[in-house]
Short mmCIF file of C-alpha atoms and ligand atoms in Angstrom, two decimals:
data_model
loop_
_atom_site.label_atom_id
_atom_site.label_comp_id
_atom_site.label_asym_id
_atom_site.label_seq_id
_atom_site.Cartn_x
_atom_site.Cartn_y
_atom_site.Cartn_z
CA MET A 1 68.87 130.25 123.74
CA GLU A 2 67.45 129.95 120.24
CA ARG A 3 68.74 126.96 118.41
CA GLU A 4 68.51 128.24 114.81
CA THR A 5 71.92 127.36 113.35
CA GLY A 6 71.35 128.51 109.77
CA LEU A 7 72.39 125.05 108.59
CA ARG A 8 70.08 122.90 106.50
CA PRO A 9 68.41 120.11 108.50
CA ALA A 10 70.36 117.26 106.85
CA THR A 11 73.57 119.03 107.95
CA ALA A 12 72.39 120.16 111.40
CA VAL A 13 71.37 116.60 112.29
CA VAL A 14 74.96 115.47 111.67
CA SER A 15 76.92 118.46 112.96
CA ALA A 16 74.99 119.76 116.00
CA GLY A 17 75.74 118.54 119.51
CA ARG A 18 79.39 117.60 118.89
CA PRO A 19 82.14 118.20 121.48
CA GLU A 20 84.49 121.15 120.88
CA PRO A 21 86.95 119.96 118.21
CA ARG A 22 90.05 120.24 120.38
CA PRO A 23 93.03 118.05 119.41
CA GLY A 24 92.48 114.61 120.82
CA ALA A 25 88.84 115.24 121.80
CA PRO A 26 86.34 112.52 120.87
CA VAL A 27 84.29 113.30 117.76
CA ASN A 28 81.18 111.82 119.35
CA PRO A 29 80.04 112.98 122.78
CA PRO A 30 80.82 110.48 125.54
CA VAL A 31 78.26 108.87 127.85
CA THR A 32 78.30 109.98 131.50
CA PHE A 33 76.93 107.59 134.09
CA ALA A 34 76.57 109.70 137.22
CA SER A 35 73.97 110.22 139.90
CA THR A 36 75.97 113.08 141.36
CA PHE A 37 78.76 115.53 140.45
CA ALA A 38 81.53 117.26 142.43
CA ALA A 39 80.19 120.47 143.99
CA ASP A 40 80.41 124.00 142.51
CA GLY A 41 80.30 122.94 138.85
CA ASP A 42 77.67 123.09 136.08
CA TYR A 43 76.16 119.75 137.07
CA VAL A 44 74.76 118.93 140.51
CA TYR A 45 72.55 115.84 140.59
CA GLY A 46 71.60 113.25 137.97
CA ARG A 47 67.83 113.85 138.20
CA SER A 48 68.30 117.52 137.30
CA GLU A 49 70.99 117.33 134.64
CA ASN A 50 73.33 114.99 132.83
CA PRO A 51 75.76 116.03 130.07
CA THR A 52 74.70 113.01 127.98
CA TRP A 53 71.21 114.52 127.49
CA GLU A 54 72.60 117.68 125.92
CA PRO A 55 73.75 116.54 122.43
CA VAL A 56 70.28 115.14 121.60
CA GLU A 57 68.64 118.26 123.03
CA GLU A 58 70.92 120.42 120.90
CA ILE A 59 70.29 118.43 117.72
CA LEU A 60 66.52 118.31 118.22
CA GLY A 61 66.42 122.00 119.22
CA ALA A 62 68.35 122.91 116.05
CA LEU A 63 65.99 120.84 113.89
CA GLU A 64 62.73 122.12 115.40
CA GLY A 65 63.96 125.70 115.92
CA GLY A 66 63.38 125.71 119.69
CA GLU A 67 64.64 124.50 123.03
CA ALA A 68 64.48 120.72 123.53
CA LEU A 69 64.16 118.75 126.76
CA LEU A 70 64.49 114.97 126.84
CA PHE A 71 62.11 112.84 128.90
CA ALA A 72 62.10 109.17 129.84
CA SER A 73 59.55 108.33 127.12
CA GLY A 74 57.21 109.95 124.63
CA MET A 75 54.39 109.47 127.14
CA ALA A 76 56.44 111.16 129.89
CA ALA A 77 56.81 114.13 127.52
CA VAL A 78 53.06 114.01 126.78
CA ALA A 79 52.22 113.91 130.50
CA ALA A 80 54.50 116.88 131.25
CA ALA A 81 53.04 118.83 128.31
CA VAL A 82 49.44 118.12 129.32
CA ASP A 83 50.34 119.28 132.84
CA LEU A 84 51.05 122.78 131.46
CA VAL A 85 47.34 123.47 131.98
CA GLY A 86 45.83 123.15 135.43
CA HIS A 87 42.91 121.31 136.98
CA GLY A 88 39.59 122.33 135.43
CA ALA A 89 41.10 123.20 132.03
CA THR A 90 39.28 122.62 128.76
CA VAL A 91 41.34 120.74 126.18
CA VAL A 92 40.55 120.58 122.46
CA ALA A 93 42.02 117.42 120.90
CA PRO A 94 41.63 115.30 117.76
CA ALA A 95 39.12 112.46 118.23
CA GLY A 96 41.57 109.84 116.94
CA PRO A 97 45.00 110.56 118.41
CA TYR A 98 47.71 108.05 119.45
CA ASN A 99 45.98 105.67 121.86
CA GLY A 100 48.23 106.63 124.80
CA VAL A 101 47.20 110.27 124.42
CA HIS A 102 43.56 109.23 124.02
CA GLU A 103 43.72 107.19 127.21
CA CYS A 104 45.53 109.95 129.11
CA LEU A 105 42.95 112.61 128.12
CA THR A 106 39.97 110.28 128.58
CA GLU A 107 41.12 109.44 132.08
CA ALA A 108 41.63 113.14 132.86
CA ALA A 109 38.10 113.85 131.61
CA ASP A 110 36.57 110.93 133.54
CA SER A 111 38.23 112.00 136.78
CA GLY A 112 37.02 115.60 136.36
CA ARG A 113 40.51 116.99 135.89
CA PHE A 114 39.84 118.33 132.38
CA THR A 115 36.95 118.86 130.03
CA VAL A 116 37.92 117.41 126.66
CA ARG A 117 36.32 118.61 123.42
CA TRP A 118 37.13 115.92 120.84
CA VAL A 119 37.19 117.39 117.36
CA ASP A 120 37.86 116.37 113.78
CA ALA A 121 41.13 118.31 113.55
CA ALA A 122 41.14 117.89 109.75
CA ASP A 123 38.05 120.13 109.81
CA THR A 124 39.68 123.49 110.45
CA ALA A 125 36.45 125.50 110.83
CA ALA A 126 34.98 122.99 113.31
CA THR A 127 38.20 122.96 115.33
CA ILE A 128 38.34 126.77 115.46
CA ALA A 129 34.69 126.81 116.54
CA ALA A 130 35.62 124.56 119.50
CA LEU A 131 38.41 126.86 120.76
CA ASP A 132 36.44 129.57 122.56
CA GLY A 133 36.82 129.28 126.31
CA ALA A 134 39.36 126.43 126.02
CA HIS A 135 42.90 126.41 127.46
CA LEU A 136 44.86 123.88 125.41
CA LEU A 137 44.78 122.83 121.76
CA TRP A 138 46.41 119.41 121.31
CA LEU A 139 47.41 118.60 117.74
CA GLU A 140 48.85 115.45 116.23
CA SER A 141 49.50 115.65 112.50
CA PRO A 142 49.49 113.20 110.83
CA THR A 143 47.43 111.33 113.42
CA ASN A 144 48.30 107.82 114.54
CA PRO A 145 47.02 105.67 112.83
CA LEU A 146 44.40 107.43 110.63
CA LEU A 147 47.04 109.75 109.14
CA GLU A 148 44.70 112.74 109.18
CA LEU A 149 46.27 116.17 108.78
CA ALA A 150 45.56 119.33 110.72
CA ASP A 151 46.09 122.73 109.11
CA ILE A 152 48.67 123.82 111.69
CA PRO A 153 49.38 127.29 110.17
CA ALA A 154 45.64 128.08 110.39
CA LEU A 155 44.88 126.45 113.75
CA ALA A 156 47.88 127.52 115.83
CA PRO A 157 47.44 131.31 115.41
CA ALA A 158 43.64 130.99 115.87
CA ALA A 159 44.22 129.17 119.16
CA ARG A 160 46.89 131.56 120.38
CA GLU A 161 44.68 134.58 119.61
CA ARG A 162 42.17 133.05 122.00
CA GLY A 163 44.84 132.53 124.67
CA LEU A 164 45.21 128.74 124.34
CA ILE A 165 48.52 126.91 124.67
CA VAL A 166 49.15 124.97 121.44
CA ILE A 167 50.95 121.65 121.56
CA CYS A 168 51.73 119.47 118.54
CA ASP A 169 52.90 115.86 118.54
CA ASN A 170 55.38 115.82 115.65
CA THR A 171 56.45 112.17 116.00
CA PHE A 172 55.17 111.03 112.59
CA ALA A 173 56.40 113.92 110.44
CA THR A 174 59.66 114.61 112.33
CA PRO A 175 61.19 118.10 112.09
CA LEU A 176 62.59 117.19 108.69
CA LEU A 177 59.11 117.20 107.16
CA GLN A 178 57.25 119.64 109.41
CA ARG A 179 58.30 122.37 111.85
CA PRO A 180 55.24 123.31 113.90
CA LEU A 181 57.02 125.92 116.06
CA ARG A 182 57.39 128.07 112.92
CA ASP A 183 53.62 127.91 112.45
CA GLY A 184 52.86 129.31 115.90
CA VAL A 185 52.83 126.13 118.01
CA ASP A 186 54.15 126.65 121.57
CA VAL A 187 55.41 123.15 122.36
CA VAL A 188 56.29 120.21 120.10
CA VAL A 189 56.18 116.73 121.61
CA HIS A 190 58.09 113.70 120.32
CA SER A 191 58.32 110.03 120.92
CA VAL A 192 62.09 109.89 120.34
CA SER A 193 61.65 106.09 120.46
CA LYS A 194 60.48 106.27 116.82
CA TYR A 195 62.16 108.02 113.85
CA LEU A 196 64.53 110.21 115.84
CA ALA A 197 66.36 107.32 117.52
CA GLY A 198 65.41 105.13 114.58
CA HIS A 199 66.46 101.60 115.55
CA SER A 200 63.63 100.30 117.78
CA ALA A 201 66.18 99.93 120.57
CA ILE A 202 65.18 102.56 123.14
CA VAL A 203 62.20 104.36 124.66
CA LEU A 204 62.67 108.12 125.00
CA GLY A 205 60.68 111.34 124.59
CA ALA A 206 61.11 115.08 124.22
CA CYS A 207 59.35 118.42 124.45
CA VAL A 208 60.60 121.33 122.35
CA THR A 209 59.46 124.85 123.26
CA ALA A 210 59.19 127.83 120.92
CA PRO A 211 61.85 130.60 121.03
CA THR A 212 59.26 133.08 122.34
CA GLU A 213 58.56 134.58 125.74
CA ARG A 214 55.70 132.16 126.21
CA GLY A 215 57.87 129.27 125.01
CA ARG A 216 60.50 130.13 127.61
CA GLU A 217 57.86 130.30 130.37
CA LEU A 218 56.52 126.90 129.37
CA GLN A 219 60.05 125.52 129.20
CA ALA A 220 60.66 126.56 132.82
CA HIS A 221 57.52 124.59 133.82
CA LEU A 222 58.70 121.56 131.85
CA VAL A 223 62.18 121.65 133.41
CA ARG A 224 60.59 121.72 136.86
CA SER A 225 58.16 118.98 135.97
CA ARG A 226 60.99 116.73 134.71
CA ARG A 227 63.07 117.38 137.83
CA LEU A 228 60.21 116.85 140.28
CA GLY A 229 58.36 114.15 138.34
CA GLY A 230 61.66 112.37 137.82
CA ALA A 231 60.78 111.07 134.33
CA ILE A 232 64.37 111.53 133.18
CA PRO A 233 66.21 109.79 130.34
CA GLY A 234 68.83 107.19 131.19
CA PRO A 235 72.32 108.22 130.01
CA MET A 236 72.64 105.11 127.82
CA GLU A 237 69.30 105.80 126.11
CA ALA A 238 70.26 109.43 125.51
CA TRP A 239 73.61 108.35 124.07
CA LEU A 240 71.99 105.79 121.77
CA ALA A 241 69.52 108.44 120.61
CA ALA A 242 72.42 110.78 119.79
CA LEU A 243 73.94 108.02 117.68
CA GLY A 244 70.66 107.09 115.96
CA ILE A 245 69.49 110.60 115.11
CA ARG A 246 72.58 111.32 112.99
CA THR A 247 71.16 109.21 110.14
CA LEU A 248 67.60 110.56 110.38
CA ALA A 249 67.72 112.43 107.05
CA VAL A 250 68.93 109.46 105.00
CA ARG A 251 66.66 106.96 106.77
CA LEU A 252 63.61 109.14 106.29
CA GLU A 253 64.41 109.98 102.68
CA ARG A 254 64.77 106.32 101.78
CA ALA A 255 61.73 105.13 103.77
CA THR A 256 59.55 107.92 102.36
CA ARG A 257 60.49 107.09 98.78
CA THR A 258 59.65 103.42 99.34
CA ALA A 259 56.40 104.27 101.17
CA ALA A 260 55.12 106.30 98.20
CA VAL A 261 55.72 103.33 95.86
CA LEU A 262 54.14 100.82 98.25
CA ALA A 263 51.11 103.05 98.93
CA ALA A 264 50.37 103.26 95.19
CA ARG A 265 50.72 99.48 94.73
CA LEU A 266 48.66 98.68 97.83
CA GLY A 267 45.88 100.86 96.38
CA ARG A 268 45.65 98.45 93.44
CA HIS A 269 45.73 95.23 95.51
CA PRO A 270 42.34 93.43 95.64
CA ALA A 271 42.76 92.53 99.34
CA VAL A 272 43.03 96.22 100.30
CA GLU A 273 39.79 98.16 100.72
CA ARG A 274 41.37 101.50 101.49
CA VAL A 275 44.84 103.02 101.66
CA ARG A 276 45.58 106.02 103.85
CA TYR A 277 48.78 107.80 102.94
CA PRO A 278 49.11 111.55 103.44
CA GLY A 279 51.55 111.96 100.54
CA PHE A 280 54.63 112.34 102.74
CA GLY A 281 56.33 110.38 105.49
CA ALA A 282 56.77 106.64 105.73
CA ILE A 283 53.62 105.42 107.48
CA ILE A 284 50.79 103.85 105.49
CA SER A 285 47.54 102.58 106.95
CA ILE A 286 45.49 100.04 105.01
CA GLU A 287 42.06 98.54 105.59
CA VAL A 288 42.12 94.86 104.71
CA ALA A 289 39.09 93.35 102.93
CA GLY A 290 37.44 90.66 105.06
CA GLY A 291 37.64 92.38 108.45
CA ALA A 292 39.79 91.99 111.54
CA ASP A 293 40.51 88.25 111.16
CA ALA A 294 41.65 88.69 107.57
CA ALA A 295 43.88 91.58 108.64
CA ASP A 296 45.39 89.47 111.44
CA ARG A 297 46.00 86.58 109.05
CA ALA A 298 47.73 88.86 106.55
CA CYS A 299 49.98 90.34 109.26
CA ALA A 300 50.92 86.87 110.51
CA ALA A 301 51.74 85.69 106.97
CA ALA A 302 54.59 88.15 106.34
CA ARG A 303 58.09 86.71 106.52
CA LEU A 304 60.22 89.83 106.25
CA ILE A 305 57.96 92.47 107.74
CA SER A 306 57.92 92.41 111.52
CA ARG A 307 54.51 91.97 113.16
CA SER A 308 55.14 94.23 116.10
CA THR A 309 54.01 97.51 117.53
CA SER A 310 55.84 100.85 117.25
CA LEU A 311 57.18 102.59 114.15
CA GLY A 312 60.01 104.65 112.75
CA GLY A 313 62.69 101.96 112.94
CA VAL A 314 64.95 100.83 110.11
CA GLU A 315 62.90 97.64 109.84
CA THR A 316 59.42 97.59 108.31
CA GLN A 317 56.69 96.74 110.83
CA TRP A 318 52.97 96.26 110.64
CA GLU A 319 50.13 95.50 113.01
CA ARG A 320 46.35 95.68 113.32
CA ARG A 321 45.80 98.55 115.70
CA ARG A 322 42.45 97.53 117.15
CA ARG A 323 44.07 94.47 118.73
CA TYR A 324 44.63 96.89 121.63
CA PRO A 325 41.57 97.51 123.81
CA SER A 326 42.84 101.06 124.36
CA GLU A 327 42.71 101.93 120.66
CA PRO A 328 40.10 104.66 119.98
CA HIS A 329 36.98 103.44 118.21
CA THR A 330 37.66 105.92 115.41
CA THR A 331 40.19 103.31 114.16
CA PRO A 332 38.53 100.75 111.86
CA ASP A 333 38.72 97.14 113.07
CA ASN A 334 40.55 95.99 109.93
CA LEU A 335 43.11 98.82 109.86
CA VAL A 336 46.73 97.73 109.64
CA ARG A 337 49.40 100.36 110.21
CA ILE A 338 52.59 99.88 108.21
CA SER A 339 55.80 101.62 109.24
CA VAL A 340 57.99 101.44 106.15
CA GLY A 341 61.67 100.90 106.88
CA ILE A 342 64.80 101.15 104.78
CA GLU A 343 64.91 97.67 103.23
CA ASP A 344 64.84 97.19 99.47
CA CYS A 345 61.46 98.30 98.10
CA GLU A 346 60.97 95.23 95.89
CA ASP A 347 61.66 92.80 98.74
CA LEU A 348 59.09 94.64 100.84
CA TRP A 349 56.51 94.61 98.06
CA ALA A 350 57.07 90.87 97.47
CA ASP A 351 56.46 90.20 101.18
CA LEU A 352 53.41 92.47 101.40
CA ALA A 353 51.86 91.12 98.20
CA ARG A 354 52.41 87.50 99.23
CA ALA A 355 50.89 88.07 102.68
CA LEU A 356 47.88 89.85 101.19
CA ASP A 357 47.50 87.26 98.38
CA LYS A 358 47.49 84.55 101.02
CA ARG A 359 44.66 86.35 102.76
CA LEU A 360 42.66 86.19 99.52
CA ALA A 361 43.40 82.46 99.18
CA ASP A 362 42.34 81.62 102.80
N1 LIG B 1 53.04 110.02 120.30
C1 LIG B 1 52.87 109.21 119.24
C2 LIG B 1 52.31 109.78 117.96
C3 LIG B 1 53.19 107.86 119.33
O1 LIG B 1 53.00 107.07 118.27
C4 LIG B 1 53.69 107.35 120.56
C5 LIG B 1 54.02 105.92 120.71
O2 LIG B 1 53.70 105.11 119.88
C6 LIG B 1 53.84 108.23 121.63
C7 LIG B 1 53.52 109.56 121.47
C8 LIG B 1 54.35 107.74 122.95
O3 LIG B 1 55.71 107.52 122.88
P1 LIG B 1 56.54 106.44 123.78
O4 LIG B 1 56.11 105.09 123.34
O5 LIG B 1 57.96 106.78 123.46
O6 LIG B 1 56.18 106.71 125.20
#
């Protein structure tokens, strides 16, 4: 079923996935803890279905304009999506994607499962030139953490004309800022752990398929892969995600406004060599003058900003990405990714400026 509701996203995120408004019915959907259900009903076994998954799937489907399926984590959704192409497939992917995706595709290439053509996805002509004979185009836009943008409306149709499946990780932009299914993408992937759930409290993922014949075929594969792979969401996580996603529009609006201010100020700070900010969204990446040690010292000096991994929560976080051995080498050693939260902008700037000033004084 197509999930276009006709409502604007800031309304759909609040109103979709509610129980029927019968007198006395709860306004929020309840959580169902069940491994099994009485026979001959809509639900059979907890690895195949659980009513608690459905509100989030409805909300996300309405926002993306497709059919959503929750998975146990963003990486479980990535693994199921990558599995849509078989052994021996050729995959075209951006050279600097999220490190989990990079590791997953590198391992598949090393083991002979896939051939991977790494491309600069911001270079549309070069990416199109790499599509012939390939089976899957993987997009992530903006990329994590270089914040590079792919021209999705140009790349998706070019890939589909050549028979490729097109998948786009929409974790950073969220469906409020970008709707890849409308641009011809077949499957959108999310780490729901980030902006959608929004409170750094759960790990969850999702795939959303296009309302097309091909989308429905791919959805059937994904349903099977979730049931047989068993990477299912826990009911409590799904319920918390349903609660968190309701405030997505206001959280993102606030964080985005603050991020634009901070990005401009960071660009004028003497301890910052380069600011990457795509002009939308609430992630900023900076390169700290003085290299990796200076970047680590700055991160450790913040009092308000959390030095921790992940992004998309209400609290501002930052970290130097190359502290992970799995981070692709396309990421500069001194790059610090900042996920801007919903705190007061001036308090955040005071903390950032003090931490960066301290780096200059060291
Ligand atoms: N995709 C992107 C862009 C991410 O940033 C992440 C996690 O950071 C993932 C996928 C994986 O999501 P999860 O951590 O929920 O498995």
